[in-house]
Every structure is written in C-alpha cells, then in structure tokens.
Coordinates of C-alpha atoms and ligand atoms in Angstrom, one line a residue:
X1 CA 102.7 -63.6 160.7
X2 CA 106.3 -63.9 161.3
X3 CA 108.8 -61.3 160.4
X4 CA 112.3 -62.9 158.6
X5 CA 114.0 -61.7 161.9
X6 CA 111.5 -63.4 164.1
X7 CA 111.8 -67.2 162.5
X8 CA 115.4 -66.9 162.5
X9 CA 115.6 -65.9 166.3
X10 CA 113.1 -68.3 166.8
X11 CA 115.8 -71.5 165.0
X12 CA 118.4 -70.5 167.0
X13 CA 116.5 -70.6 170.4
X14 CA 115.0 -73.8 169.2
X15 CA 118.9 -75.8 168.5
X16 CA 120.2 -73.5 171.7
X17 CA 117.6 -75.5 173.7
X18 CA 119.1 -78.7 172.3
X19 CA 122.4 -77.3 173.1
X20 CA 121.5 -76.7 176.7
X21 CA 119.6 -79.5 177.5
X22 CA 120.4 -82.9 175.4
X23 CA 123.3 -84.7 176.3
X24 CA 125.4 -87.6 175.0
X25 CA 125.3 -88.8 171.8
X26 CA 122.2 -88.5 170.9
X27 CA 122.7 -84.5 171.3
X28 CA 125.0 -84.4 168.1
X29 CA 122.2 -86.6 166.5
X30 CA 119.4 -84.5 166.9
X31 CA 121.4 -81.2 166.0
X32 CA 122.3 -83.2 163.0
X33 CA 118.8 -84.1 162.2
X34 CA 117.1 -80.9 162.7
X35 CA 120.1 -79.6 160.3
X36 CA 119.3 -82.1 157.4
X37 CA 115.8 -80.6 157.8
X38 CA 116.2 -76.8 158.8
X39 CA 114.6 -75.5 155.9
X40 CA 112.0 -77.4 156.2
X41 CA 111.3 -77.2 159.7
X42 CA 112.0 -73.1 160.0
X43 CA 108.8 -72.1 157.8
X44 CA 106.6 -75.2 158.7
X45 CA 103.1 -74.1 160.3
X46 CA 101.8 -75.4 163.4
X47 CA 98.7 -76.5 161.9
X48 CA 96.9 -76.4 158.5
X49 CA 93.8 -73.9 159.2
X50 CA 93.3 -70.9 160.9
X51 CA 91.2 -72.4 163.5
X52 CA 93.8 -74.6 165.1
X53 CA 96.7 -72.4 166.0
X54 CA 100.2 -71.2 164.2
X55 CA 98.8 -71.3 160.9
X56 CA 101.8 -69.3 159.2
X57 CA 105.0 -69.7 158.4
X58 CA 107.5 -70.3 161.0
X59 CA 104.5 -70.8 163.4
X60 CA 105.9 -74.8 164.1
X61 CA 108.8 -73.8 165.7
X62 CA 107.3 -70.3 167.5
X63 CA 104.5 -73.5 168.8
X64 CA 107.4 -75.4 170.3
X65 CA 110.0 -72.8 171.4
X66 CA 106.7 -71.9 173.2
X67 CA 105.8 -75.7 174.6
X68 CA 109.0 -76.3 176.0
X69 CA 109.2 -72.7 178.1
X70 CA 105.9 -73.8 179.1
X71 CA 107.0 -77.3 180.2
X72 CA 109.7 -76.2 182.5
X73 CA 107.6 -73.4 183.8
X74 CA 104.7 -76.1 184.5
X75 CA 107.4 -78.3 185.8
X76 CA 108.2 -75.5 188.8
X77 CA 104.7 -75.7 189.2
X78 CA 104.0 -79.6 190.0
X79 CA 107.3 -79.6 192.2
X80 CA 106.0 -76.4 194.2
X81 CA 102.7 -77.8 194.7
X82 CA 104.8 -81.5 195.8
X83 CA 104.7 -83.8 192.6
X84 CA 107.4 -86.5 192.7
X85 CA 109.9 -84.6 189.6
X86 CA 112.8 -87.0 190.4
X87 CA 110.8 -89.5 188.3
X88 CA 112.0 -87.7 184.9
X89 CA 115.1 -85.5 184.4
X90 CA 114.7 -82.1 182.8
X91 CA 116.7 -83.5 179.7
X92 CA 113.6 -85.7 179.2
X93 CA 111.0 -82.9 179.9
X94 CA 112.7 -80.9 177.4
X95 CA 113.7 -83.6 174.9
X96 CA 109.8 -84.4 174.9
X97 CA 108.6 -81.0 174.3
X98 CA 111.3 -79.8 171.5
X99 CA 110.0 -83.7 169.5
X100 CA 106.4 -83.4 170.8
X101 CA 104.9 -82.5 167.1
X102 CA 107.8 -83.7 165.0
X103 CA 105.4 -86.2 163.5
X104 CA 103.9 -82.6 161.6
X105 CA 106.7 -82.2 159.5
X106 CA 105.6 -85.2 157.2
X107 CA 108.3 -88.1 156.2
X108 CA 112.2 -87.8 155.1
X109 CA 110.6 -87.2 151.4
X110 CA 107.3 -85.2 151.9
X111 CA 106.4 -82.5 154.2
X112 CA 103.0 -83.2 155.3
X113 CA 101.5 -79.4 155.0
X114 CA 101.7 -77.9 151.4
X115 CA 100.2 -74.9 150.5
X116 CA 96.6 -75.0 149.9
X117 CA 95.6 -75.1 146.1
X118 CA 91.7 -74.4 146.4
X119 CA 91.1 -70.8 146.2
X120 CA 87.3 -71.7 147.7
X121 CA 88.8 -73.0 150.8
X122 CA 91.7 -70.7 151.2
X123 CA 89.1 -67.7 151.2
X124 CA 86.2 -69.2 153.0
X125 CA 87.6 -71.8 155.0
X126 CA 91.0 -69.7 156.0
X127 CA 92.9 -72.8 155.1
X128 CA 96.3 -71.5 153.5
X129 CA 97.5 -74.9 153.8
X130 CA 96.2 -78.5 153.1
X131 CA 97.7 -82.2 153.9
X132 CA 100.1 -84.0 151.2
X133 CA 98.5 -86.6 150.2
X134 CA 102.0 -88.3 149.0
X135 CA 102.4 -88.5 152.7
X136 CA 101.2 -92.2 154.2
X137 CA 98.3 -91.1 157.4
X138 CA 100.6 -92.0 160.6
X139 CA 99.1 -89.6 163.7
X140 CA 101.9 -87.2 164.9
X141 CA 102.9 -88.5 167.8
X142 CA 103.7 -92.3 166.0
X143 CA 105.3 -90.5 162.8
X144 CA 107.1 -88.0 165.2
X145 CA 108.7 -91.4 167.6
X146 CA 109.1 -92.7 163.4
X147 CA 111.5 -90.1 162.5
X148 CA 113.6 -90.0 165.2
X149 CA 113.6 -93.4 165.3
X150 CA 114.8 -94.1 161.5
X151 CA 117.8 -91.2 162.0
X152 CA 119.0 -93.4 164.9
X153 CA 118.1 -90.7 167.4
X154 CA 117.4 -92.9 171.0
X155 CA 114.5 -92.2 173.9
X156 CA 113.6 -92.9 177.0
X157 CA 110.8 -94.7 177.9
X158 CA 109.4 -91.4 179.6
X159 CA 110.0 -89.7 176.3
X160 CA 108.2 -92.5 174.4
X161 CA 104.8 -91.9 177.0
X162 CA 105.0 -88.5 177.1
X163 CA 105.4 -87.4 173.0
X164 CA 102.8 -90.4 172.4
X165 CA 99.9 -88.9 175.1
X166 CA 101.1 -85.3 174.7
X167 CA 97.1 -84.4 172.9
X168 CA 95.7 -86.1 176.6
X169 CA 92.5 -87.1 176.6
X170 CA 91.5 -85.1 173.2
X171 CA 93.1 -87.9 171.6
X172 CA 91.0 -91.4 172.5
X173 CA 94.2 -93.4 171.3
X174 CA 95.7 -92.3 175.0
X175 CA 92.7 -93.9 177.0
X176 CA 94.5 -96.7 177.6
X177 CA 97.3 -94.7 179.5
X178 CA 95.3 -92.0 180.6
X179 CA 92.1 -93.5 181.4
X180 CA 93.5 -96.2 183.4
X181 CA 91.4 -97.0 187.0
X182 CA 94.3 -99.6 188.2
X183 CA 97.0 -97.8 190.1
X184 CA 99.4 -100.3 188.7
X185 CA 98.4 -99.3 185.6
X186 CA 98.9 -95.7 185.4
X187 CA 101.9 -93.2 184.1
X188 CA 104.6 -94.1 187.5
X189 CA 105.4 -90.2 186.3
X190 CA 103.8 -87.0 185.9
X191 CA 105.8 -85.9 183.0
X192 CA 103.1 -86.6 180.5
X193 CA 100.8 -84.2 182.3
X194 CA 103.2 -81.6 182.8
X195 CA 104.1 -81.9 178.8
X196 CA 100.5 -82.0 177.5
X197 CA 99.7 -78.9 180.1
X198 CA 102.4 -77.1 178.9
X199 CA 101.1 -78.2 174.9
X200 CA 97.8 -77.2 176.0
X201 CA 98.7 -73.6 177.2
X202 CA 100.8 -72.8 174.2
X203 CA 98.2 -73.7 172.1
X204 CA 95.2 -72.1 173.8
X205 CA 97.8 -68.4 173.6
X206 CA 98.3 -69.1 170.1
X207 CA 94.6 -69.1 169.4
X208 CA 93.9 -66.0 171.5
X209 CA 96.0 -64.0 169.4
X210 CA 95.0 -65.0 166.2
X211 CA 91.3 -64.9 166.9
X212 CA 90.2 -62.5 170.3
X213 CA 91.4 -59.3 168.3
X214 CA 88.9 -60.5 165.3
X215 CA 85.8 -61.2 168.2
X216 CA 86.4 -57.6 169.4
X217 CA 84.9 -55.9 166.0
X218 CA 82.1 -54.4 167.0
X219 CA 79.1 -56.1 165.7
X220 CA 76.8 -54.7 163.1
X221 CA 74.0 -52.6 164.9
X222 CA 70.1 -54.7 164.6
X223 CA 67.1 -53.2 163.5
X224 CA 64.9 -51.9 165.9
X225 CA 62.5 -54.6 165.9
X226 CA 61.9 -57.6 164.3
X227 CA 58.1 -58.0 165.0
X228 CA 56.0 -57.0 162.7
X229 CA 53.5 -54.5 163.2
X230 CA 50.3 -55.8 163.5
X231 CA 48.0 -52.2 163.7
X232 CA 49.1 -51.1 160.3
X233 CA 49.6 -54.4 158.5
X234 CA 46.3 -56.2 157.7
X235 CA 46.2 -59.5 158.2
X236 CA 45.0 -62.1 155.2
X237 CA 41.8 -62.6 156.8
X238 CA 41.0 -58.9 156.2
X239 CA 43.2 -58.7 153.0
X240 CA 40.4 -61.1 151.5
X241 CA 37.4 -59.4 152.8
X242 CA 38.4 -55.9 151.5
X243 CA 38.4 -57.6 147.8
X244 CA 34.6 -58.1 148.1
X245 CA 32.3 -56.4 147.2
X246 CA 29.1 -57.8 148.2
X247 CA 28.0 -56.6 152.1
X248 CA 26.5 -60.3 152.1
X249 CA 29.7 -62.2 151.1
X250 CA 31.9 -59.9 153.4
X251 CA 29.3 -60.5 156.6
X252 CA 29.3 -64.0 155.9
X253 CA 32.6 -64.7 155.9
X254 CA 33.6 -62.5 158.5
X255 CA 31.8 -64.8 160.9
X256 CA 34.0 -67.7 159.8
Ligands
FE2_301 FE1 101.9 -79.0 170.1

C-alpha cells in the first residue's frame, strides 16, 4: 500500500515526465487529458487481484512511473549492446510507456476497476477490486489508442505498434506482429521490445514484493511420518480372525 505522500509524489513525476519528454501540441493535450482524469487516474490499481501486480490504490501510476524508467534504462541497454535506436525517438519510447495501460482506466464515463462487492472473493480470492461491467470489453491496448484517440491526442505509427504489442507474445492478438517469419514483415524498430521488456520488468518487481515476503513464512512443521505402522496395527485379515472363536473356522480361513 501507498502512503498519501507516496501517490502524490508519484502524479507529479508521472505529468513531469510528460513535461520533459512530449513535445508540440499534443504535449498540452495529454497534460490536459490526464487533468480531466487526475482523480481518477491517481488511486487507480494496476490490476484487479492480488496475483497480477499493483493491486492498491495508486498502484497504476507507481506501474507506469516504473515502466517508463525501465524503458529508457532498457533503451541504454539495446543501444550498448548495437540495436539501431535512431529508428524511434525517446519522445516515442516515453510517450509509449506513460499510455501503455491507459486502456485500464475504463471509458470517459466508467472506470473499469470498482471495488469488489463479494466479500467471498475479496477474502478468499484477494480480489479487492472487480471489472465494471457498465464498461463495453475493449482489451487495453485498443481502449488505451481509444481514449487518446477521442480527446484528439495524435501518435506515431511507432507509438501505435508499440502500446498495441506492449503484453508480447502473452497476448496471441500480437502474433501477427511478433510472430512474423518474413523479414519484410516484421517491426522495422525495436521499440516494441524495448517497451514490453521494460513492462515486463516492472511487472515481474511488482509481484516480488507483494508476494516473496508471504513465500518466506516458514512452513508449518510435518508429522514425523506418514506411514502407518504396520507391527502394531493389525491388519483386516487378522482383525477378522481374532473375532472367531472356533480353532476350525480360524485355521480354515487363515489358509485363504
Ligand atoms: Fe503495464
């Protein structure tokens, strides 16, 4: 969980990366959006259940603060080791990563995680939240390119390819980008790699923290053995015999 402090330094690293990076009009726009929806978008969760990652409040924007430091740490990465980088621009890595779940905040009307009315599922299932079923099903990445669309808020084709494939190969909707055999046929830039790299690594932390700590409990000690003891327990066969009387009966039936 999030102190107050925390998701309010984490909203203004989130528009100062916006202010740093996004240029031209569309910079204005975007600030302008992520106004209209700041109190939305400040105490969204990354996820609905536990199990995923950033299930609290305020764990959205923690996810992507996190995604784009990633992304431009991953980016350093691929240049060192001699990817082409002069096929995006660092505005569009980090344009990419700050929109890369937007599709989770639900529509202009309906945010898509609500809190969790089942108490069954909330204590068994760790699911604080639960979809909004006012919301129409779009998948994140095509509700995310929606959004920013419908507030008039421009993107490159690069942007486009790498918010759609940012889940890589987990998602089998990006086959046909990813999975690709012609040359001709795949990305012509590494951005969407770098992005869902960066995704993936924020994610996988987010998870650590939220579940190693509960693995490290020490486990309950076994009994000593399982295996029943067969010298002092008497097996059915003799169980049966000892309930007869007769030395005939119990002879005859102890050659069986
Ligand atoms: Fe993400």
């Amino acid at each position: 969980m999030l102190t107050a402090e925390q998701i309010q330094s984490n909203w203004e690293e989130f528009t100062e990366n916006i202010h740093k990076y996004i240029t031209g009009g569309r910079k204005e726009k975007l600030l302008g959006f992520y106004r209209k929806y700041e109190e939305r978008i400040t105490i969204m969760p990354a996820a609905h259940k536990k199990e995923y990652h950033n299930s609290f409040p305020g764990g959205y924007v923690e996810h992507v603060n996190r995604v784009v430091r990633c992304a431009i740490k991953q980016c350093q990465l691929w240049e060192e080791e001699g990817a082409d980088v002069t096929t995006f621009t660092v505005e569009e890595l980090v344009f990419s990563a700050i929109n890369h779940d937007l599709g989770k905040m639900g529509n202009e009307e309906h945010e898509s995680y609500i809190p969790q009315t089942d108490k069954w599922r909330k204590d068994k299932l760790g699911e604080d939240y639960m979809f909004n079923k006012q919301v129409p099903f779009a998948s994140v990445p095509d509700r995310g390119l929606f959004m920013l669309q419908s507030h008039g808020i421009r993107y490159s084709f690069n942007e486009m390819l790498a918010i759609q494939t940012h889940d890589g190969l987990y998602d089998e909707a990006n086959n046909k980008y990813l999975k690709a055999f012609m040359p001709e046929q795949k990305p012509r830039t590494s951005l969407p790699f770098i992005l869902h790299q960066a995704d993936m690594m924020a994610a996988r932390i987010e998870f650590e923290r939220e579940w190693l700590p509960k693995f490290k409990n020490p486990v309950p000690p076994q009994k000593e053995s399982f295996i029943l003891n067969t010298e002092s327990k008497k097996s059915t066969k003799d169980k049966a015999l000892s309930q007869l009387e007769s030395k005939g009966l119990k002879d005859l039936f102890d050659k069986l």
